[in-house]
């Protein structure tokens, strides 16, 4: 499978998806750690892809997403943004309902 096809499939199949360095339990960079902690605090399950274990995705995703850095949060097929945006939305109380509603829609499918 081509890398871009793999990325598209991951984004389509996972309602809430975080591309990050490491895993939520063992993040490999501070930005990925902050982003995954904010997501975990929202209380819904989310998928993640460790780009350090997937160098092909790490190389291709920034061009596909038009977003140069990691982590990247995708919800229902749309790029939400990186660490700063995730933290800002969480602090403003905007991320929690977005995550909750997406999870509810996915559960209802």
JSON list of C-alpha atoms in Angstrom, two decimals:
[
{"chain": "A", "resi": 1, "resn": "UNK", "atom": "CA", "xyz": [0.00, 0.00, 0.00]},
{"chain": "A", "resi": 2, "resn": "UNK", "atom": "CA", "xyz": [1.28, 3.44, -0.89]},
{"chain": "A", "resi": 3, "resn": "UNK", "atom": "CA", "xyz": [2.08, 5.70, 2.06]},
{"chain": "A", "resi": 4, "resn": "UNK", "atom": "CA", "xyz": [-0.53, 8.30, 1.04]},
{"chain": "A", "resi": 5, "resn": "UNK", "atom": "CA", "xyz": [-3.19, 5.61, 0.78]},
{"chain": "A", "resi": 6, "resn": "UNK", "atom": "CA", "xyz": [-2.20, 4.37, 4.24]},
{"chain": "A", "resi": 7, "resn": "UNK", "atom": "CA", "xyz": [-2.50, 7.91, 5.67]},
{"chain": "A", "resi": 8, "resn": "UNK", "atom": "CA", "xyz": [-5.91, 8.45, 4.03]},
{"chain": "A", "resi": 9, "resn": "UNK", "atom": "CA", "xyz": [-7.13, 5.09, 5.35]},
{"chain": "A", "resi": 10, "resn": "UNK", "atom": "CA", "xyz": [-5.95, 5.86, 8.90]},
{"chain": "A", "resi": 11, "resn": "UNK", "atom": "CA", "xyz": [-7.68, 9.25, 8.82]},
{"chain": "A", "resi": 12, "resn": "UNK", "atom": "CA", "xyz": [-10.91, 7.73, 7.43]},
{"chain": "A", "resi": 13, "resn": "UNK", "atom": "CA", "xyz": [-11.01, 4.78, 9.83]},
{"chain": "A", "resi": 14, "resn": "UNK", "atom": "CA", "xyz": [-10.24, 6.67, 13.05]},
{"chain": "A", "resi": 15, "resn": "UNK", "atom": "CA", "xyz": [-12.66, 9.35, 14.18]},
{"chain": "A", "resi": 16, "resn": "UNK", "atom": "CA", "xyz": [-10.10, 10.88, 16.54]},
{"chain": "A", "resi": 17, "resn": "UNK", "atom": "CA", "xyz": [-6.51, 10.37, 15.43]},
{"chain": "A", "resi": 18, "resn": "UNK", "atom": "CA", "xyz": [-3.28, 11.82, 16.76]},
{"chain": "A", "resi": 19, "resn": "UNK", "atom": "CA", "xyz": [-0.08, 11.55, 14.78]},
{"chain": "A", "resi": 20, "resn": "UNK", "atom": "CA", "xyz": [2.64, 11.88, 17.39]},
{"chain": "A", "resi": 21, "resn": "UNK", "atom": "CA", "xyz": [6.15, 10.98, 18.43]},
{"chain": "A", "resi": 22, "resn": "UNK", "atom": "CA", "xyz": [5.92, 7.96, 20.70]},
{"chain": "A", "resi": 23, "resn": "UNK", "atom": "CA", "xyz": [2.67, 6.84, 22.34]},
{"chain": "A", "resi": 24, "resn": "UNK", "atom": "CA", "xyz": [0.27, 8.55, 24.75]},
{"chain": "A", "resi": 25, "resn": "UNK", "atom": "CA", "xyz": [1.75, 6.52, 27.63]},
{"chain": "A", "resi": 26, "resn": "UNK", "atom": "CA", "xyz": [5.36, 6.95, 26.46]},
{"chain": "A", "resi": 27, "resn": "UNK", "atom": "CA", "xyz": [5.57, 10.14, 24.40]},
{"chain": "A", "resi": 28, "resn": "UNK", "atom": "CA", "xyz": [8.94, 10.91, 22.82]},
{"chain": "A", "resi": 29, "resn": "UNK", "atom": "CA", "xyz": [8.66, 14.69, 22.76]},
{"chain": "A", "resi": 30, "resn": "UNK", "atom": "CA", "xyz": [7.15, 17.37, 24.96]},
{"chain": "A", "resi": 31, "resn": "UNK", "atom": "CA", "xyz": [4.72, 18.59, 22.33]},
{"chain": "A", "resi": 32, "resn": "UNK", "atom": "CA", "xyz": [3.35, 15.09, 21.73]},
{"chain": "A", "resi": 33, "resn": "UNK", "atom": "CA", "xyz": [3.12, 14.61, 25.49]},
{"chain": "A", "resi": 34, "resn": "UNK", "atom": "CA", "xyz": [1.08, 17.80, 25.99]},
{"chain": "A", "resi": 35, "resn": "UNK", "atom": "CA", "xyz": [-1.20, 17.03, 23.06]},
{"chain": "A", "resi": 36, "resn": "UNK", "atom": "CA", "xyz": [-1.93, 13.47, 24.17]},
{"chain": "A", "resi": 37, "resn": "UNK", "atom": "CA", "xyz": [-2.51, 14.56, 27.78]},
{"chain": "A", "resi": 38, "resn": "UNK", "atom": "CA", "xyz": [-5.09, 17.12, 26.61]},
{"chain": "A", "resi": 39, "resn": "UNK", "atom": "CA", "xyz": [-6.80, 14.45, 24.51]},
{"chain": "A", "resi": 40, "resn": "UNK", "atom": "CA", "xyz": [-6.80, 11.93, 27.36]},
{"chain": "A", "resi": 41, "resn": "UNK", "atom": "CA", "xyz": [-8.30, 14.59, 29.64]},
{"chain": "A", "resi": 42, "resn": "UNK", "atom": "CA", "xyz": [-11.26, 14.80, 27.25]},
{"chain": "A", "resi": 43, "resn": "UNK", "atom": "CA", "xyz": [-12.17, 11.28, 28.34]},
{"chain": "A", "resi": 44, "resn": "UNK", "atom": "CA", "xyz": [-12.76, 9.64, 24.96]},
{"chain": "A", "resi": 45, "resn": "UNK", "atom": "CA", "xyz": [-10.77, 6.92, 23.23]},
{"chain": "A", "resi": 46, "resn": "UNK", "atom": "CA", "xyz": [-8.55, 8.07, 20.41]},
{"chain": "A", "resi": 47, "resn": "UNK", "atom": "CA", "xyz": [-6.20, 6.40, 17.97]},
{"chain": "A", "resi": 48, "resn": "UNK", "atom": "CA", "xyz": [-2.61, 7.37, 17.51]},
{"chain": "A", "resi": 49, "resn": "UNK", "atom": "CA", "xyz": [0.19, 6.68, 15.07]},
{"chain": "A", "resi": 50, "resn": "UNK", "atom": "CA", "xyz": [3.79, 6.79, 16.31]},
{"chain": "A", "resi": 51, "resn": "UNK", "atom": "CA", "xyz": [5.59, 8.54, 13.46]},
{"chain": "A", "resi": 52, "resn": "UNK", "atom": "CA", "xyz": [8.96, 7.46, 14.86]},
{"chain": "A", "resi": 53, "resn": "UNK", "atom": "CA", "xyz": [7.93, 3.85, 14.08]},
{"chain": "A", "resi": 54, "resn": "UNK", "atom": "CA", "xyz": [6.55, 4.92, 10.68]},
{"chain": "A", "resi": 55, "resn": "UNK", "atom": "CA", "xyz": [9.22, 7.02, 8.92]},
{"chain": "A", "resi": 56, "resn": "UNK", "atom": "CA", "xyz": [7.28, 6.82, 5.64]},
{"chain": "A", "resi": 57, "resn": "UNK", "atom": "CA", "xyz": [4.29, 8.54, 7.26]},
{"chain": "A", "resi": 58, "resn": "UNK", "atom": "CA", "xyz": [6.57, 11.01, 9.01]},
{"chain": "A", "resi": 59, "resn": "UNK", "atom": "CA", "xyz": [8.01, 11.95, 5.60]},
{"chain": "A", "resi": 60, "resn": "UNK", "atom": "CA", "xyz": [4.71, 12.12, 3.65]},
{"chain": "A", "resi": 61, "resn": "UNK", "atom": "CA", "xyz": [2.11, 13.45, 6.09]},
{"chain": "A", "resi": 62, "resn": "UNK", "atom": "CA", "xyz": [3.33, 17.08, 6.34]},
{"chain": "A", "resi": 63, "resn": "UNK", "atom": "CA", "xyz": [2.88, 17.56, 2.58]},
{"chain": "A", "resi": 64, "resn": "UNK", "atom": "CA", "xyz": [-0.51, 15.81, 2.56]},
{"chain": "A", "resi": 65, "resn": "UNK", "atom": "CA", "xyz": [-1.75, 17.76, 5.57]},
{"chain": "A", "resi": 66, "resn": "UNK", "atom": "CA", "xyz": [-0.16, 21.07, 4.53]},
{"chain": "A", "resi": 67, "resn": "UNK", "atom": "CA", "xyz": [1.08, 21.14, 8.14]},
{"chain": "A", "resi": 68, "resn": "UNK", "atom": "CA", "xyz": [4.85, 20.85, 8.73]},
{"chain": "A", "resi": 69, "resn": "UNK", "atom": "CA", "xyz": [5.08, 19.66, 12.33]},
{"chain": "A", "resi": 70, "resn": "UNK", "atom": "CA", "xyz": [3.97, 16.93, 14.73]},
{"chain": "A", "resi": 71, "resn": "UNK", "atom": "CA", "xyz": [1.82, 16.17, 16.60]},
{"chain": "A", "resi": 72, "resn": "UNK", "atom": "CA", "xyz": [-1.19, 16.49, 14.32]},
{"chain": "A", "resi": 73, "resn": "UNK", "atom": "CA", "xyz": [-4.75, 15.98, 15.53]},
{"chain": "A", "resi": 74, "resn": "UNK", "atom": "CA", "xyz": [-7.35, 14.80, 13.03]},
{"chain": "A", "resi": 75, "resn": "UNK", "atom": "CA", "xyz": [-11.04, 14.63, 13.93]},
{"chain": "A", "resi": 76, "resn": "UNK", "atom": "CA", "xyz": [-13.57, 13.15, 11.51]},
{"chain": "A", "resi": 77, "resn": "UNK", "atom": "CA", "xyz": [-11.19, 13.47, 8.61]},
{"chain": "A", "resi": 78, "resn": "UNK", "atom": "CA", "xyz": [-10.23, 17.10, 9.25]},
{"chain": "A", "resi": 79, "resn": "UNK", "atom": "CA", "xyz": [-6.90, 18.40, 10.48]},
{"chain": "A", "resi": 80, "resn": "UNK", "atom": "CA", "xyz": [-7.49, 20.33, 13.70]},
{"chain": "A", "resi": 81, "resn": "UNK", "atom": "CA", "xyz": [-3.87, 21.36, 14.22]},
{"chain": "A", "resi": 82, "resn": "UNK", "atom": "CA", "xyz": [-0.77, 20.83, 16.28]},
{"chain": "A", "resi": 83, "resn": "UNK", "atom": "CA", "xyz": [0.19, 21.12, 19.92]},
{"chain": "A", "resi": 84, "resn": "UNK", "atom": "CA", "xyz": [-0.39, 24.87, 20.37]},
{"chain": "A", "resi": 85, "resn": "UNK", "atom": "CA", "xyz": [-3.86, 24.72, 18.81]},
{"chain": "A", "resi": 86, "resn": "UNK", "atom": "CA", "xyz": [-4.79, 21.58, 20.78]},
{"chain": "A", "resi": 87, "resn": "UNK", "atom": "CA", "xyz": [-3.70, 23.13, 24.10]},
{"chain": "A", "resi": 88, "resn": "UNK", "atom": "CA", "xyz": [-5.37, 26.46, 23.33]},
{"chain": "A", "resi": 89, "resn": "UNK", "atom": "CA", "xyz": [-8.66, 24.76, 22.39]},
{"chain": "A", "resi": 90, "resn": "UNK", "atom": "CA", "xyz": [-8.47, 22.60, 25.52]},
{"chain": "A", "resi": 91, "resn": "UNK", "atom": "CA", "xyz": [-7.87, 25.60, 27.78]},
{"chain": "A", "resi": 92, "resn": "UNK", "atom": "CA", "xyz": [-10.77, 27.50, 26.17]},
{"chain": "A", "resi": 93, "resn": "UNK", "atom": "CA", "xyz": [-13.04, 24.47, 26.62]},
{"chain": "A", "resi": 94, "resn": "UNK", "atom": "CA", "xyz": [-13.48, 24.04, 22.85]},
{"chain": "A", "resi": 95, "resn": "UNK", "atom": "CA", "xyz": [-11.69, 20.72, 22.45]},
{"chain": "A", "resi": 96, "resn": "UNK", "atom": "CA", "xyz": [-13.76, 18.72, 24.94]},
{"chain": "A", "resi": 97, "resn": "UNK", "atom": "CA", "xyz": [-17.15, 19.09, 23.17]},
{"chain": "A", "resi": 98, "resn": "UNK", "atom": "CA", "xyz": [-15.51, 18.60, 19.77]},
{"chain": "A", "resi": 99, "resn": "UNK", "atom": "CA", "xyz": [-14.00, 15.29, 20.93]},
{"chain": "A", "resi": 100, "resn": "UNK", "atom": "CA", "xyz": [-17.16, 14.19, 22.76]},
{"chain": "A", "resi": 101, "resn": "UNK", "atom": "CA", "xyz": [-19.48, 14.93, 19.83]},
{"chain": "A", "resi": 102, "resn": "UNK", "atom": "CA", "xyz": [-17.17, 13.18, 17.35]},
{"chain": "A", "resi": 103, "resn": "UNK", "atom": "CA", "xyz": [-16.99, 10.11, 19.62]},
{"chain": "A", "resi": 104, "resn": "UNK", "atom": "CA", "xyz": [-20.80, 10.09, 19.99]},
{"chain": "A", "resi": 105, "resn": "UNK", "atom": "CA", "xyz": [-21.29, 10.31, 16.22]},
{"chain": "A", "resi": 106, "resn": "UNK", "atom": "CA", "xyz": [-18.82, 7.46, 15.70]},
{"chain": "A", "resi": 107, "resn": "UNK", "atom": "CA", "xyz": [-20.59, 5.32, 18.32]},
{"chain": "A", "resi": 108, "resn": "UNK", "atom": "CA", "xyz": [-23.92, 5.95, 16.60]},
{"chain": "A", "resi": 109, "resn": "UNK", "atom": "CA", "xyz": [-22.74, 4.74, 13.21]}
]
